XYZ file of C-alpha atoms in Angstrom:
701
model
C -15.844 -28.570 21.331
C -17.465 -27.535 17.866
C -17.170 -24.658 16.318
C -19.796 -22.584 14.422
C -19.267 -20.721 12.038
C -22.724 -17.737 12.275
C -23.521 -14.532 10.103
C -25.066 -11.497 11.274
C -24.973 -7.664 10.735
C -23.502 -5.359 13.292
C -23.008 -1.397 12.731
C -19.183 -0.386 11.598
C -20.597 3.089 10.454
C -22.855 0.667 8.609
C -20.861 -1.733 6.779
C -21.291 -5.449 8.328
C -19.399 -7.401 9.707
C -19.266 -10.933 9.893
C -19.674 -11.920 13.449
C -17.994 -15.734 14.324
C -17.913 -17.682 17.671
C -14.500 -16.530 19.076
C -12.233 -19.129 20.235
C -11.450 -20.266 23.314
C -7.951 -18.234 23.410
C -7.839 -19.103 27.123
C -6.490 -22.332 25.778
C -4.461 -21.428 23.322
C -1.707 -19.680 22.187
C -1.024 -18.348 18.650
C 2.323 -17.142 16.911
C 2.928 -15.355 13.607
C 6.723 -16.175 12.460
C 7.637 -14.025 9.642
C 10.632 -12.944 8.006
C 10.169 -8.851 8.600
C 9.218 -9.315 11.969
C 10.526 -5.279 13.588
C 12.397 -5.606 10.192
C 11.228 -3.539 7.375
C 11.526 -4.795 4.041
C 8.216 -4.752 2.275
C 4.428 -4.937 1.941
C 4.239 -7.944 4.681
C 5.932 -5.734 7.678
C 3.124 -3.466 7.245
C 0.361 -6.393 7.522
C 1.934 -7.807 10.498
C 2.458 -3.796 12.461
C -1.146 -2.841 10.906
C -2.692 -6.492 11.915
C -0.758 -6.539 15.745
C -3.718 -4.319 17.812
C -6.486 -6.095 16.701
C -4.739 -9.507 16.962
C -3.527 -7.687 21.102
C -7.039 -7.048 21.731
C -8.172 -10.259 20.905
C -5.620 -12.898 21.966
C -4.440 -10.508 24.508
C -0.735 -11.935 26.451
C -1.494 -15.347 24.465
C -0.015 -13.878 21.241
C 3.835 -13.972 20.225
C 4.955 -13.046 17.300
C 8.361 -14.608 16.217
C 11.312 -13.484 13.290
C 14.347 -12.665 13.144
C 17.294 -10.152 15.589
C 18.653 -7.935 13.737
C 20.569 -5.549 17.249
C 19.568 -2.288 15.894
C 15.984 -2.637 15.373
C 16.092 -4.276 18.906
C 17.901 -1.474 20.700
C 14.876 0.895 18.370
C 11.574 -1.061 18.390
C 12.121 -3.097 21.510
C 11.373 -2.881 25.370
C 12.897 -5.979 25.968
C 11.460 -7.830 29.263
C 10.380 -11.073 30.751
C 7.629 -13.937 29.304
C 5.093 -14.456 31.004
C 5.139 -17.904 30.416
C 7.114 -20.111 32.446
C 6.741 -22.605 29.275
C 8.069 -20.701 26.248
C 10.921 -18.883 28.715
C 12.017 -22.718 29.017
C 11.676 -23.499 25.672
C 13.406 -20.563 25.150
C 16.392 -21.091 27.696
C 17.191 -24.928 26.084
C 18.161 -22.847 23.038
C 20.242 -20.303 24.741
C 22.242 -23.349 26.847
C 22.605 -24.831 23.917
C 24.687 -22.098 22.136
C 22.238 -20.084 20.599
C 20.733 -16.220 21.452
C 16.870 -15.950 21.678
C 15.660 -13.081 22.575
C 11.907 -11.616 24.312
C 9.886 -8.261 24.498
C 7.376 -6.247 23.641
C 7.103 -4.713 19.856
C 7.036 -0.827 20.804
C 3.636 -0.520 18.071
C 0.010 -0.093 18.418
C -1.307 -3.053 20.695
C 2.296 -3.968 21.971
C 2.511 -7.861 21.245
C 5.225 -9.720 22.500
C 7.792 -10.994 19.856
C 9.885 -13.627 20.720
C 13.620 -12.702 18.145
C 16.033 -15.976 17.038
C 20.334 -14.029 16.620
C 20.179 -16.360 12.817
C 24.100 -15.560 13.471
C 24.343 -16.898 16.872
C 23.152 -20.411 15.549
C 24.915 -20.248 11.990
C 28.042 -23.258 13.073
C 24.788 -26.070 13.067
C 23.811 -24.897 9.330
C 26.050 -27.748 8.233
C 23.913 -30.584 9.852
C 21.104 -28.185 9.688
C 21.041 -28.262 5.475
C 22.085 -31.895 6.247
C 18.707 -32.715 7.981
C 17.015 -30.368 5.449
C 17.585 -32.929 2.780
C 17.172 -35.866 5.005
C 13.240 -35.300 5.654
C 12.551 -33.101 2.464
C 15.080 -34.080 -0.240
C 15.758 -30.127 -0.407
C 19.439 -29.199 -0.713
C 20.593 -25.443 -0.474
C 24.054 -23.999 -2.685
C 26.824 -22.336 -0.206
C 26.593 -19.445 -2.112
C 22.220 -18.121 -1.835
C 22.777 -16.845 1.301
C 18.955 -15.693 2.039
C 18.542 -19.103 1.617
C 21.131 -20.665 4.413
C 19.093 -17.917 6.719
C 15.854 -19.093 6.243
C 17.078 -22.803 7.038
C 19.217 -21.619 10.385
C 15.698 -19.006 10.896
C 13.401 -22.062 10.023
C 15.617 -24.342 12.608
C 15.337 -22.489 14.883
C 12.216 -21.935 14.897
C 10.674 -25.898 14.715
C 13.171 -26.334 17.542
C 11.927 -23.834 20.311
C 9.013 -24.951 18.992
C 9.238 -28.705 20.293
C 10.138 -27.510 23.416
C 7.805 -25.093 23.944
C 5.249 -28.412 22.697
C 6.596 -30.737 24.833
C 6.733 -28.581 27.955
C 2.698 -27.850 27.238
C 1.724 -31.593 26.731
C -1.302 -30.290 24.768
C -2.827 -27.853 27.800
C -3.285 -24.618 25.777
C -2.224 -25.880 22.351
C -0.742 -23.923 19.798
C -1.062 -22.757 16.191
C 1.635 -21.519 15.123
C 0.876 -18.696 11.007
C 3.669 -18.754 9.027
C 4.180 -15.638 6.602
C 6.041 -16.231 3.223
C 8.774 -18.911 1.992
C 11.542 -17.210 3.971
C 9.408 -18.443 7.390
C 8.084 -21.828 5.876
C 11.209 -23.245 6.399
C 10.490 -23.987 10.038
C 6.631 -24.825 8.546
C 8.233 -27.297 6.868
C 10.659 -28.938 9.649
C 7.975 -29.206 12.311
C 5.701 -30.781 10.684
C 8.099 -33.419 9.535
C 9.126 -33.483 13.120
C 5.845 -33.962 13.205
C 5.143 -31.507 16.307
C 2.107 -30.817 17.837
C 1.008 -27.753 15.885
C -1.741 -26.544 13.870
C 0.369 -23.946 11.074
C -1.473 -22.010 8.518
C 0.732 -20.621 6.010
C 0.588 -17.848 3.477
C 2.213 -16.241 0.264
C 1.567 -12.700 -0.418
C 3.409 -13.673 -3.876
C 4.814 -16.666 -5.449
C 8.157 -16.984 -5.927
C 7.964 -17.430 -9.200
C 5.637 -15.275 -10.240
C 7.353 -12.443 -9.273
C 9.861 -13.355 -11.526
C 7.933 -14.027 -14.231
C 6.929 -10.749 -14.330
C 9.769 -8.857 -14.118
C 10.609 -10.946 -16.952
C 8.107 -9.194 -18.788
C 6.326 -12.576 -19.465
C 2.887 -12.215 -20.432
C 2.212 -14.067 -17.122
C -1.520 -14.294 -17.119
C -2.444 -15.998 -20.252
C -0.319 -18.682 -20.064
C -0.646 -19.308 -16.111
C -1.954 -23.428 -17.556
C 1.225 -23.261 -19.552
C 4.379 -22.718 -17.817
C 6.765 -26.000 -17.116
C 7.233 -24.568 -13.046
C 9.860 -26.680 -12.443
C 11.767 -25.429 -15.365
C 11.299 -21.826 -14.956
C 11.993 -22.104 -11.181
C 15.900 -23.399 -12.076
C 16.263 -21.469 -15.176
C 16.308 -18.357 -12.744
C 18.198 -20.416 -10.436
C 15.225 -20.333 -7.795
C 14.668 -24.364 -7.517
C 16.053 -24.475 -4.200
C 13.293 -21.244 -2.874
C 10.913 -22.970 -4.828
C 10.515 -26.140 -3.733
C 10.435 -24.832 -0.310
C 7.734 -22.468 -0.647
C 5.741 -25.517 -1.845
C 6.132 -28.203 0.772
C 5.588 -25.008 3.164
C 2.247 -24.668 1.275
C 1.643 -28.236 1.087
C 2.668 -29.507 4.406
C 0.520 -26.712 6.314
C -3.051 -26.974 7.489
C -4.362 -24.345 6.564
C -2.729 -22.517 3.097
C -4.037 -18.813 2.467
C -3.129 -16.371 0.295
C -4.287 -12.281 0.025
C -6.089 -12.393 -3.043
C -8.621 -13.415 -5.163
C -6.105 -12.705 -8.499
C -3.097 -14.699 -5.713
C -5.110 -17.302 -5.700
C -5.023 -18.179 -8.562
C -2.050 -17.878 -9.213
C -1.114 -19.955 -6.427
C -2.976 -22.917 -7.676
C -1.422 -23.394 -10.615
C 2.054 -21.784 -9.351
C 1.954 -24.578 -5.756
C -0.607 -26.611 -7.382
C -2.613 -26.014 -4.064
C -6.178 -23.927 -3.924
C -6.102 -22.024 -1.157
C -8.044 -22.569 2.117
C -9.315 -19.318 2.694
C -8.634 -15.773 1.529
C -7.568 -13.123 3.330
C -7.072 -10.017 2.481
C -4.939 -7.160 3.378
C -5.886 -3.884 6.059
C -5.067 -1.400 8.083
C -6.404 0.455 10.587
C -8.472 3.330 9.953
C -8.240 5.718 12.300
C -11.359 8.245 12.328
C -11.837 11.942 12.865
C -13.923 13.459 15.374
C -14.686 16.146 12.304
C -15.977 14.710 9.181
C -14.174 16.601 7.198
C -10.746 17.022 8.676
C -9.694 15.038 5.736
C -10.419 17.293 3.797
C -8.817 20.060 5.982
C -5.701 18.124 6.279
C -5.601 17.381 2.081
C -5.581 21.235 1.088
C -3.664 21.829 4.167
C -0.599 19.601 2.690
C -1.581 20.174 -1.187
C -0.221 23.970 0.123
C 2.911 22.307 1.267
C 3.215 20.091 -2.563
C 3.030 23.520 -4.149
C 5.348 25.463 -2.630
C 7.903 23.062 -3.764
C 6.756 23.132 -7.835
C 7.014 26.768 -7.037
C 10.376 26.046 -6.423
C 11.322 23.399 -9.088
C 9.046 24.819 -11.699
C 10.799 27.802 -11.242
C 11.627 30.214 -14.149
C 8.398 28.493 -15.893
C 5.734 28.939 -13.709
C 3.617 30.265 -16.254
C 0.735 27.892 -15.439
C -2.351 28.538 -12.519
C -1.446 26.504 -9.167
C -4.980 26.951 -8.296
C -5.576 25.245 -11.505
C -2.700 22.010 -11.264
C -3.599 18.697 -10.518
C -0.504 16.039 -8.652
C -0.373 12.949 -9.427
C 2.149 10.511 -8.469
C 2.980 6.621 -8.599
C 4.980 4.940 -5.652
C 6.620 1.884 -4.592
C 9.611 -0.606 -4.995
C 11.216 0.386 -8.106
C 9.798 -2.373 -10.096
C 9.627 -0.969 -13.628
C 6.720 -3.270 -15.184
C 4.833 -5.247 -12.357
C 4.839 -1.791 -11.150
C 2.483 0.057 -14.055
C 5.276 2.524 -14.736
C 5.693 1.660 -18.824
C 1.708 1.613 -18.684
C 1.669 4.949 -16.821
C 4.604 6.713 -18.708
C 2.640 6.396 -21.634
C -1.002 6.955 -21.074
C 1.026 10.718 -19.225
C 1.588 11.482 -22.592
C -1.541 10.752 -24.546
C -3.430 13.112 -21.493
C -0.278 15.935 -22.774
C -1.986 15.737 -25.785
C -5.646 15.633 -24.687
C -4.779 18.960 -23.116
C -3.639 20.353 -25.242
C -6.085 19.446 -28.209
C -8.864 20.292 -25.846
C -7.210 23.180 -24.897
C -7.470 22.474 -21.264
C -6.735 24.509 -18.335
C -5.234 22.678 -16.322
C -2.168 21.526 -15.500
C -1.437 18.553 -14.266
C 2.336 17.723 -12.033
C 3.685 13.422 -11.316
C 5.600 12.394 -9.313
C 7.139 9.197 -9.607
C 8.187 8.280 -5.641
C 10.648 4.836 -6.471
C 13.549 4.612 -4.829
C 16.742 4.340 -7.286
C 20.328 4.345 -7.453
C 21.703 7.645 -6.491
C 24.727 9.812 -5.526
C 22.660 13.356 -3.944
C 20.275 16.584 -5.090
C 21.156 17.606 -8.723
C 22.441 21.048 -7.781
C 19.247 22.419 -9.921
C 16.415 21.426 -7.673
C 18.608 22.667 -4.651
C 18.839 25.814 -6.440
C 15.080 26.111 -7.282
C 14.157 25.956 -3.146
C 16.640 28.139 -2.400
C 15.288 30.743 -5.171
C 12.271 30.534 -3.791
C 13.028 31.256 -0.150
C 14.598 34.314 -1.603
C 11.989 35.264 -3.386
C 9.358 34.690 -0.323
C 12.066 36.602 1.954
C 12.080 39.774 -0.266
C 8.535 39.531 -0.779
C 8.074 39.171 3.253
C 10.236 42.666 3.935
C 8.443 44.717 1.238
C 5.517 43.191 2.875
C 6.286 44.879 6.254
C 7.362 47.808 5.164
C 4.843 48.457 3.262
C 2.495 47.850 6.396
C 4.734 49.930 8.708
C 3.702 53.046 6.182
C 0.096 52.364 5.162
C -0.713 51.591 9.358
C 1.328 54.987 9.222
C -0.441 57.067 7.421
C -3.728 55.343 8.430
C -3.821 56.789 11.756
C -2.998 60.208 10.941
C -6.192 60.061 8.770
C -4.614 59.941 5.045
C -5.228 57.671 2.543
C -1.473 56.935 0.673
C 0.287 58.193 -2.333
C 0.434 54.027 -3.646
C 3.643 55.408 -5.443
C 4.891 57.084 -2.711
C 4.381 54.305 -0.423
C 7.150 52.276 -1.955
C 10.911 54.069 -2.629
C 13.275 52.873 -5.829
C 15.069 50.622 -3.669
C 12.270 48.233 -3.202
C 11.812 48.421 -6.371
C 15.420 47.895 -7.401
C 15.016 44.829 -4.690
C 12.112 43.568 -6.366
C 13.807 43.055 -9.977
C 17.024 42.047 -8.331
C 14.377 39.338 -7.550
C 12.483 38.593 -10.752
C 15.450 38.096 -12.280
C 17.125 36.192 -10.153
C 14.271 33.578 -11.377
C 15.471 34.150 -15.488
C 16.188 30.436 -16.065
C 18.106 29.394 -19.510
C 17.533 25.724 -18.869
C 14.291 23.110 -18.751
C 12.973 22.770 -14.947
C 14.787 18.937 -14.178
C 12.414 15.943 -14.680
C 14.700 14.170 -11.484
C 15.528 15.810 -8.377
C 18.193 13.624 -8.019
C 21.770 12.861 -10.188
C 20.714 9.361 -10.799
C 24.112 7.184 -11.169
C 22.280 5.309 -14.436
C 21.342 8.021 -15.879
C 21.553 6.627 -19.955
C 19.782 3.128 -18.835
C 17.296 3.973 -16.065
C 13.413 2.644 -17.145
C 11.782 5.689 -16.244
C 14.621 8.279 -17.823
C 14.922 6.154 -20.626
C 11.261 6.510 -21.219
C 10.452 10.112 -20.238
C 13.298 10.699 -22.902
C 10.949 8.428 -25.601
C 7.818 10.264 -25.287
C 9.722 13.483 -25.103
C 8.003 15.237 -21.631
C 10.696 17.321 -20.711
C 8.487 19.625 -18.357
C 8.689 22.395 -21.000
C 6.237 25.390 -21.944
C 3.816 24.135 -23.664
C 2.734 20.624 -21.741
C 0.486 20.238 -19.697
C 1.870 16.965 -18.326
C 5.097 17.940 -16.179
C 6.705 15.263 -14.157
C 9.242 14.666 -11.053
C 11.154 11.993 -10.658
C 11.844 11.519 -7.418
C 13.945 8.153 -6.550
C 14.326 7.882 -2.788
C 11.754 7.680 0.298
C 10.057 10.645 0.447
C 10.920 12.499 4.414
C 9.514 15.251 6.324
C 13.617 16.062 6.786
C 14.481 16.224 3.604
C 15.748 19.567 1.900
C 13.775 19.384 -1.368
C 10.439 18.136 0.026
C 10.104 18.358 3.170
C 6.761 16.002 3.867
C 5.881 12.398 4.819
C 4.568 10.087 2.807
C 1.063 10.266 4.147
C 1.052 14.188 4.162
C 2.244 13.764 0.475
C -0.713 11.174 -0.257
C -2.664 13.616 1.850
C -2.138 16.544 -0.612
C -2.573 14.988 -3.745
C -5.316 14.490 -5.929
C -5.323 11.051 -7.656
C -2.525 7.609 -7.316
C -1.932 6.507 -10.659
C -0.808 2.394 -10.038
C -1.560 0.634 -12.933
C 0.525 -2.974 -11.660
C 0.945 -5.486 -13.928
C 1.768 -7.794 -10.529
C 0.026 -6.848 -7.399
C -0.849 -9.142 -5.403
C -2.720 -7.092 -3.213
C -1.300 -3.332 -3.849
C -1.302 -1.502 0.066
C -0.670 2.526 -1.803
C -4.150 2.111 -3.484
C -5.577 1.170 -0.211
C -3.418 4.082 1.476
C -5.224 6.684 -1.228
C -8.551 4.607 0.064
C -8.248 5.528 3.946
C -7.561 8.704 3.491
C -9.763 9.861 1.260
C -7.675 10.867 -1.995
C -9.411 9.411 -5.200
C -6.792 6.058 -7.076
C -6.277 4.096 -10.267
C -5.561 0.530 -9.708
C -5.845 -3.097 -11.864
C -7.667 -6.203 -11.985
C -4.790 -7.700 -11.602
C -4.259 -6.817 -8.723
C -5.478 -7.715 -5.501
C -6.871 -4.321 -4.334
C -8.979 -3.593 -7.575
C -10.277 -7.334 -7.656
C -11.360 -6.903 -3.927
C -12.955 -3.466 -4.543
C -15.035 -5.149 -8.077
C -15.980 -7.276 -5.906
C -17.728 -5.377 -3.555
C -18.623 -1.946 -4.646
C -20.943 -1.735 -7.652
C -19.404 1.223 -9.174
C -15.999 2.122 -8.278
C -15.009 4.777 -10.222
C -17.496 7.035 -8.661
C -16.105 6.207 -5.245
C -12.861 7.146 -6.552
C -11.217 3.740 -7.284
C -10.698 3.383 -10.707
C -9.923 0.403 -12.553
C -7.868 -0.814 -15.982
C -8.318 -3.583 -17.471
C -4.838 -5.309 -17.512
C -6.052 -8.633 -17.046
C -8.564 -9.388 -20.787
C -7.312 -5.825 -23.090
C -4.133 -5.465 -24.719
C -1.765 -3.580 -23.832
C -3.145 -0.220 -25.898
C -6.239 -0.173 -25.044
C -5.531 -0.671 -21.276
C -3.460 2.688 -22.305
C -5.864 4.326 -23.006
C -8.406 3.330 -21.119
C -6.107 4.751 -18.117
C -5.607 7.552 -20.303
C -9.431 8.303 -20.129
C -10.056 7.984 -16.763
C -7.168 11.143 -15.915
C -8.773 12.804 -18.437
C -12.059 12.648 -16.912
C -10.689 13.542 -13.385
C -8.703 16.432 -14.890
C -12.130 17.630 -16.057
C -14.463 17.482 -12.877
C -14.586 20.596 -10.787
C -13.129 21.808 -7.316
C -16.516 20.836 -5.911
C -16.912 17.420 -8.150
C -13.230 16.302 -6.635
C -14.569 17.106 -3.023
C -17.667 15.518 -3.412
C -15.291 12.494 -5.339
C -12.960 12.208 -2.079
C -15.883 11.651 0.695
C -17.109 8.851 -0.965
C -13.227 7.063 -1.424
C -13.253 8.149 2.458
C -16.946 6.284 3.603
C -14.719 3.276 0.719
C -12.531 3.119 4.196
C -14.395 1.180 6.767
C -14.023 -2.062 3.760
C -10.160 -2.184 4.500
C -10.447 -1.820 8.244
C -8.630 -5.009 9.621
C -11.594 -5.006 12.220
C -13.893 -6.183 9.402
C -10.907 -8.342 7.543
C -9.315 -9.347 10.164
C -12.379 -12.449 10.628
C -10.996 -13.950 7.490
C -8.031 -14.424 9.777
C -10.047 -15.942 12.367
C -11.465 -18.121 9.894
C -7.681 -19.834 8.915
C -7.038 -20.251 12.300
C -10.748 -21.729 13.102
C -10.220 -24.519 10.169
C -6.462 -25.339 11.393
C -7.377 -26.418 14.742
C -10.481 -27.891 13.661
C -7.733 -29.858 11.168
C -4.614 -30.423 13.282
C -6.735 -31.230 16.573
C -10.173 -33.257 15.246
C -11.089 -34.629 18.697
C -11.011 -30.979 20.149
C -12.113 -28.881 17.904
C -14.810 -28.965 14.763
C -15.844 -26.791 12.271
C -19.393 -26.651 10.878
C -19.111 -27.705 7.035
C -18.431 -24.432 5.166
C -17.404 -23.489 1.144
C -14.554 -22.124 2.059
C -13.181 -21.084 -1.471
C -15.449 -18.645 -1.605
C -15.536 -15.307 0.555
C -18.556 -13.851 2.042
C -18.559 -10.442 1.626
C -20.866 -7.097 0.837
C -21.397 -4.732 -1.786
C -21.747 -1.207 -1.641
C -24.080 0.505 -4.013
C -23.821 2.765 -6.239
C -23.735 6.422 -4.364
C -27.745 7.465 -4.811
C -26.815 10.560 -6.581
C -25.530 9.633 -8.816
C -27.707 9.766 -11.972
C -28.097 6.236 -14.133
C -26.660 7.107 -16.848
C -23.072 6.763 -16.504
C -23.047 9.989 -19.784
C -25.199 12.011 -17.616
C -22.571 12.584 -14.669
C -20.064 14.119 -17.488
C -19.876 17.455 -19.188
C -20.610 17.946 -22.730
C -17.374 19.876 -22.880
C -14.118 19.283 -20.948
C -14.563 24.129 -20.089
C -17.106 23.942 -17.085
C -18.059 25.920 -13.487
C -18.943 25.067 -10.218
C -21.701 26.763 -10.853
C -23.198 24.517 -12.921
C -22.343 21.406 -10.342
C -25.931 20.534 -8.765
C -25.946 22.207 -5.815
C -28.697 19.176 -4.499
C -25.587 16.999 -3.157
C -25.834 16.374 1.256
C -23.124 14.049 1.764
C -24.765 13.266 5.140
C -27.658 12.273 3.086
C -25.852 10.318 0.780
C -23.898 8.545 3.457
C -27.065 7.592 5.485
C -28.079 6.432 2.156
C -26.024 3.813 1.620
C -25.533 2.473 4.915
C -29.372 1.906 4.478
C -28.420 0.101 0.920
C -25.301 -2.045 1.677
C -26.936 -5.339 1.118
C -26.704 -8.515 3.415
C -23.574 -10.539 3.034
C -23.404 -12.850 0.025
C -20.809 -15.796 -1.932
C -18.431 -13.069 -3.770
C -18.315 -14.428 -7.142
C -22.604 -15.967 -6.987
C -25.294 -13.762 -8.152
C -27.200 -12.892 -4.062
C -30.470 -14.592 -3.949
C -33.235 -12.584 -5.513
C -31.845 -9.865 -6.589
C -32.128 -9.188 -10.410
C -29.040 -6.554 -11.801
C -30.780 -3.530 -12.654
C -30.561 -1.454 -16.067
C -27.375 -0.305 -17.200
C -26.124 -1.362 -13.619
C -22.254 -1.617 -13.808
C -20.605 -4.842 -13.245
C -17.696 -4.290 -12.420
């Protein structure tokens, strides 16, 4: 059976897709193994959850996910059912009859994929024996105190045991593909290969173990990739056994993939194998029937954030909320890796620029990063209570005023405005005003921090002196907890909050992919990323002028920290200079890029990896045309047709301008159609397309 790959252009809102000959899925079984199946820990959960629908659409009843069993997750996320295949049921029964609990059901997410979950606790009595098996086959020893590594060994041993029973039942009809994610699942891959179980195996690393540890330790990582003594660095951090498991999985897999070009470079140095395929992370894109519905959602959710700001800054609300921009950073609390250090320093410089230029724009910046707290602080709760009291007072006075006005008009009289409100009404309003008096500055954090004196964000806020003073044009709100619609302070889900903001800022130093700017893009919200994140590299490759589409890419790879900080400051300052109309136009362009992040497009790279794994595992049955798999086939969005050819022509000459100055010739539908027509045919990323000449002043990002 010959598996050929062809390149053709189809329609996905104008975006060409890579078309491949479909695999004979009726004669194959696909298993995806990950620690985060039904178990939310980090970004891999988002990958496998959002990718499930397109995989189920392709594979149907022949697609299964495998992960660890947690009772609470199973009861709340999984619908228990019987396996559709007798061979799978027999393999599960074999484990169950030997004292290991295995659970089967449908994961209640979009696509409803089948899941097979292994109870690690029920099999823990085998740990010492399985440690001996691992040492005998791979010479890798696990210390008794590393519970995560021990759990991964139990999980991997159960997975390998299951695959042995399954393949004995199937006898190569159908063949099995097993896709393992990250080192916790990689133990199962190593054991399968050492026992010569007939599987086509794929291993995906979403971030190398050692890379994350080195960057967290403030190492100059990317400039010293070829200089690290890998074994020594892993040993000093007491993760040498984990690193060995990860490297063994990488080298045992038929196909090794990673999520971005920047992580491919890292993996080549850290794990000593060049990835065969780069499989970028995507999202399920939900299009609205009304083209500008996402703009309405932005306006609606922005109003909710404004309500919070009114309460949080009561007594100091001397800035115009209609001229206030909301920036945010969100994610795991990795202060340096996520770029919070660079962001804070840039905010200090932005505050200076806005004050020097006497700009009437105010920027409120939210840090949404979970940290150790003991509760909401009293001042934040009081602010929302004062706001609600003021609202209730205004509503009662308005109702009384409206009733008297209504009665006066019915009598055919123009009311005497000095008599329509009595003295008691004025007293109530004065008391409400006096209640908003405040003798302290608005708090920079919404919670009581357990490590207030050593917290990195608060320590840097003290260093740069941004304490939400009246003269500061940049205000800071640190919300050290994930957002929830049930919160008494900021009752919004994360998606609602993102849609209500103007700019997401993610100047990460270590970010193998980066879902946060991707989520901003599909919601039509501009974002800042870096050329050290997988998302930033992906956009540089696919978009001719990312900044015009609302994707600002900070150079953290080839510039010093101070230069990167100045570049980020300039990006934010330029954004503050935009008029409301310009921001609306930019949001339209940003949302148009969402097709690039759709799993319907990016899922092709996973298909390619499966093709290759089959051709390497079963060369007699599956053949694949020779491809240069280290290159990625892609498309390039052109510069928007309405953008002037000179960068300077697109900026105002002064920081003060009005909406009347804007060019009224912009037509969103016309520009979108021109972009669709101008999207280039597929080409190899990293190489100049044949016959393409670089245009003068073209941004080569």
